[in-house]
Amino acid sequence: MVVSGIGMGNFTHMAKRYVRKVFVNIGSIDRRILFITYAGLDTKSLQYIQELVRQYCPFERVYLQKASSAIASNCGSGSFGLLFMRKNEAVISYSEVSKSD
């Protein structure tokens, strides 16, 4: 997981800018699952983010996840992140990991 930057300003402008930036190279994105992790956003803002995601890179499943209190206290109210896998990332099953113990 990588923090790609910080943005400040009007929510709709910054949300669109962030979503567009995240989905620049959509060819390598595994479009099965997306987590939208957020802190202090209302339903209208979450719907706006979901619509932006559908415009730039639709996913089969989208999960809305409230950020933990530790994350939320660092990011602040009104923040969100988009979490997904890339197609070329290594997949390691639980059974393979547990063999090394």
Short mmCIF file of N, CA, C and O in Angstrom, two decimals, residues 26-79:
data_model
loop_
_atom_site.label_atom_id
_atom_site.label_comp_id
_atom_site.label_asym_id
_atom_site.label_seq_id
_atom_site.Cartn_x
_atom_site.Cartn_y
_atom_site.Cartn_z
N ILE A 26 -5.34 1.82 -16.20
CA ILE A 26 -6.35 0.85 -15.78
C ILE A 26 -6.13 -0.54 -16.38
O ILE A 26 -6.72 -1.50 -15.92
N GLY A 27 -5.27 -0.67 -17.36
CA GLY A 27 -5.04 -1.98 -17.98
C GLY A 27 -4.48 -3.01 -17.03
O GLY A 27 -4.71 -4.21 -17.19
N SER A 28 -3.76 -2.59 -16.02
CA SER A 28 -3.14 -3.53 -15.08
C SER A 28 -3.97 -3.76 -13.83
O SER A 28 -3.56 -4.49 -12.93
N ILE A 29 -5.15 -3.17 -13.74
CA ILE A 29 -5.98 -3.27 -12.54
C ILE A 29 -6.87 -4.51 -12.60
O ILE A 29 -7.54 -4.76 -13.59
N ASP A 30 -6.86 -5.26 -11.51
CA ASP A 30 -7.78 -6.38 -11.35
C ASP A 30 -9.13 -5.77 -10.94
O ASP A 30 -9.28 -5.25 -9.85
N ARG A 31 -10.10 -5.86 -11.81
CA ARG A 31 -11.38 -5.16 -11.62
C ARG A 31 -12.42 -5.97 -10.85
O ARG A 31 -13.60 -5.63 -10.85
N ARG A 32 -11.99 -7.01 -10.17
CA ARG A 32 -12.97 -7.81 -9.43
C ARG A 32 -13.46 -7.12 -8.17
O ARG A 32 -14.65 -7.11 -7.89
N ILE A 33 -12.55 -6.56 -7.37
CA ILE A 33 -12.94 -6.00 -6.06
C ILE A 33 -12.26 -4.66 -5.82
O ILE A 33 -11.06 -4.51 -6.05
N LEU A 34 -13.04 -3.70 -5.32
CA LEU A 34 -12.54 -2.40 -4.90
C LEU A 34 -13.06 -2.11 -3.50
O LEU A 34 -14.25 -2.33 -3.22
N PHE A 35 -12.18 -1.65 -2.63
CA PHE A 35 -12.59 -1.15 -1.32
C PHE A 35 -12.47 0.36 -1.34
O PHE A 35 -11.42 0.89 -1.70
N ILE A 36 -13.54 1.04 -0.97
CA ILE A 36 -13.50 2.48 -0.76
C ILE A 36 -13.49 2.66 0.76
O ILE A 36 -14.49 2.41 1.43
N THR A 37 -12.33 3.02 1.29
CA THR A 37 -12.19 3.22 2.73
C THR A 37 -12.29 4.71 3.00
O THR A 37 -11.62 5.50 2.34
N TYR A 38 -13.13 5.08 3.97
CA TYR A 38 -13.43 6.50 4.15
C TYR A 38 -13.53 6.87 5.62
O TYR A 38 -13.70 6.01 6.49
N ALA A 39 -13.43 8.16 5.87
CA ALA A 39 -13.61 8.69 7.22
C ALA A 39 -14.49 9.94 7.14
O ALA A 39 -14.18 10.87 6.40
N GLY A 40 -15.58 9.93 7.87
CA GLY A 40 -16.42 11.12 7.98
C GLY A 40 -17.07 11.60 6.71
O GLY A 40 -17.17 12.80 6.49
N LEU A 41 -17.54 10.69 5.87
CA LEU A 41 -18.23 11.08 4.63
C LEU A 41 -19.71 10.72 4.74
O LEU A 41 -20.06 9.67 5.26
N ASP A 42 -20.55 11.58 4.20
CA ASP A 42 -21.99 11.30 4.18
C ASP A 42 -22.34 10.45 2.96
O ASP A 42 -21.52 10.20 2.09
N THR A 43 -23.58 10.00 2.92
CA THR A 43 -24.05 9.13 1.84
C THR A 43 -23.91 9.78 0.47
O THR A 43 -23.51 9.13 -0.49
N LYS A 44 -24.22 11.06 0.38
CA LYS A 44 -24.12 11.77 -0.90
C LYS A 44 -22.68 11.78 -1.43
O LYS A 44 -22.45 11.53 -2.61
N SER A 45 -21.73 12.01 -0.57
CA SER A 45 -20.32 12.01 -0.97
C SER A 45 -19.87 10.62 -1.40
O SER A 45 -19.14 10.47 -2.38
N LEU A 46 -20.30 9.58 -0.67
CA LEU A 46 -19.94 8.21 -1.03
C LEU A 46 -20.54 7.82 -2.38
O LEU A 46 -19.90 7.15 -3.19
N GLN A 47 -21.77 8.25 -2.63
CA GLN A 47 -22.40 7.98 -3.93
C GLN A 47 -21.64 8.69 -5.05
O GLN A 47 -21.47 8.12 -6.14
N TYR A 48 -21.19 9.90 -4.80
CA TYR A 48 -20.41 10.65 -5.79
C TYR A 48 -19.12 9.92 -6.12
O TYR A 48 -18.76 9.77 -7.29
N ILE A 49 -18.43 9.42 -5.10
CA ILE A 49 -17.18 8.68 -5.32
C ILE A 49 -17.45 7.42 -6.13
O ILE A 49 -16.73 7.11 -7.08
N GLN A 50 -18.52 6.69 -5.77
CA GLN A 50 -18.85 5.47 -6.50
C GLN A 50 -19.14 5.76 -7.96
O GLN A 50 -18.74 5.00 -8.85
N GLU A 51 -19.83 6.85 -8.24
CA GLU A 51 -20.13 7.22 -9.62
C GLU A 51 -18.85 7.56 -10.38
O GLU A 51 -18.68 7.18 -11.54
N LEU A 52 -17.95 8.29 -9.74
CA LEU A 52 -16.66 8.60 -10.38
C LEU A 52 -15.90 7.32 -10.72
O LEU A 52 -15.35 7.18 -11.82
N VAL A 53 -15.88 6.39 -9.79
CA VAL A 53 -15.19 5.11 -10.02
C VAL A 53 -15.81 4.39 -11.21
O VAL A 53 -15.10 3.88 -12.08
N ARG A 54 -17.14 4.35 -11.28
CA ARG A 54 -17.82 3.70 -12.42
C ARG A 54 -17.44 4.34 -13.75
O ARG A 54 -17.32 3.67 -14.76
N GLN A 55 -17.24 5.66 -13.76
CA GLN A 55 -16.88 6.36 -14.99
C GLN A 55 -15.47 6.01 -15.45
O GLN A 55 -15.23 5.85 -16.64
N TYR A 56 -14.54 5.90 -14.51
CA TYR A 56 -13.13 5.71 -14.87
C TYR A 56 -12.69 4.26 -14.91
O TYR A 56 -11.83 3.89 -15.71
N CYS A 57 -13.23 3.43 -14.01
CA CYS A 57 -12.79 2.03 -13.94
C CYS A 57 -13.83 1.22 -13.17
O CYS A 57 -13.71 1.04 -11.96
N PRO A 58 -14.86 0.70 -13.85
CA PRO A 58 -15.89 -0.05 -13.15
C PRO A 58 -15.36 -1.38 -12.58
O PRO A 58 -14.54 -2.04 -13.22
N PHE A 59 -15.82 -1.73 -11.39
CA PHE A 59 -15.43 -2.97 -10.73
C PHE A 59 -16.65 -3.87 -10.59
O PHE A 59 -17.78 -3.40 -10.55
N GLU A 60 -16.40 -5.18 -10.48
CA GLU A 60 -17.49 -6.14 -10.27
C GLU A 60 -18.14 -5.94 -8.90
O GLU A 60 -19.36 -5.98 -8.78
N ARG A 61 -17.30 -5.74 -7.88
CA ARG A 61 -17.79 -5.54 -6.51
C ARG A 61 -17.10 -4.34 -5.90
O ARG A 61 -15.89 -4.18 -6.01
N VAL A 62 -17.90 -3.53 -5.22
CA VAL A 62 -17.36 -2.36 -4.51
C VAL A 62 -17.84 -2.43 -3.08
O VAL A 62 -19.04 -2.56 -2.82
N TYR A 63 -16.90 -2.39 -2.16
CA TYR A 63 -17.21 -2.42 -0.73
C TYR A 63 -16.88 -1.08 -0.10
O TYR A 63 -15.79 -0.54 -0.32
N LEU A 64 -17.81 -0.55 0.68
CA LEU A 64 -17.58 0.67 1.43
C LEU A 64 -17.14 0.28 2.83
O LEU A 64 -17.82 -0.50 3.50
N GLN A 65 -16.00 0.79 3.26
CA GLN A 65 -15.44 0.42 4.55
C GLN A 65 -15.07 1.66 5.34
O GLN A 65 -14.26 2.45 4.87
N LYS A 66 -15.66 1.83 6.52
CA LYS A 66 -15.26 2.93 7.38
C LYS A 66 -13.84 2.68 7.86
O LYS A 66 -13.49 1.57 8.24
N ALA A 67 -13.03 3.73 7.85
CA ALA A 67 -11.66 3.62 8.33
C ALA A 67 -11.66 3.40 9.83
O ALA A 67 -12.55 3.88 10.54
N SER A 68 -10.65 2.70 10.31
CA SER A 68 -10.52 2.51 11.75
C SER A 68 -10.24 3.86 12.42
O SER A 68 -9.86 4.82 11.76
N SER A 69 -10.42 3.90 13.72
CA SER A 69 -10.19 5.17 14.43
C SER A 69 -8.74 5.62 14.31
O SER A 69 -8.46 6.82 14.22
N ALA A 70 -7.79 4.68 14.28
CA ALA A 70 -6.38 5.05 14.13
C ALA A 70 -6.12 5.70 12.77
O ALA A 70 -5.44 6.72 12.67
N ILE A 71 -6.67 5.13 11.72
CA ILE A 71 -6.50 5.69 10.38
C ILE A 71 -7.24 7.01 10.27
O ILE A 71 -6.71 8.00 9.77
N ALA A 72 -8.47 7.05 10.74
CA ALA A 72 -9.29 8.26 10.63
C ALA A 72 -8.66 9.44 11.37
O ALA A 72 -8.73 10.58 10.90
N SER A 73 -8.04 9.17 12.50
CA SER A 73 -7.42 10.28 13.24
C SER A 73 -6.20 10.84 12.52
O SER A 73 -5.86 12.01 12.68
N ASN A 74 -5.56 10.05 11.70
CA ASN A 74 -4.42 10.52 10.92
C ASN A 74 -4.84 11.21 9.63
O ASN A 74 -4.19 12.15 9.18
N CYS A 75 -5.91 10.72 9.01
CA CYS A 75 -6.36 11.27 7.73
C CYS A 75 -7.29 12.45 7.90
O CYS A 75 -7.24 13.40 7.13
N GLY A 76 -8.20 12.35 8.84
CA GLY A 76 -9.17 13.41 9.07
C GLY A 76 -10.50 13.15 8.39
O GLY A 76 -10.61 12.33 7.48
N SER A 77 -11.49 13.86 8.84
CA SER A 77 -12.83 13.73 8.30
C SER A 77 -12.87 14.20 6.85
O SER A 77 -12.22 15.17 6.48
N GLY A 78 -13.61 13.47 6.02
CA GLY A 78 -13.73 13.83 4.60
C GLY A 78 -12.70 13.18 3.71
O GLY A 78 -12.62 13.48 2.53
N SER A 79 -11.92 12.26 4.26
CA SER A 79 -10.89 11.61 3.45
C SER A 79 -11.34 10.21 3.01
O SER A 79 -12.21 9.61 3.63
#
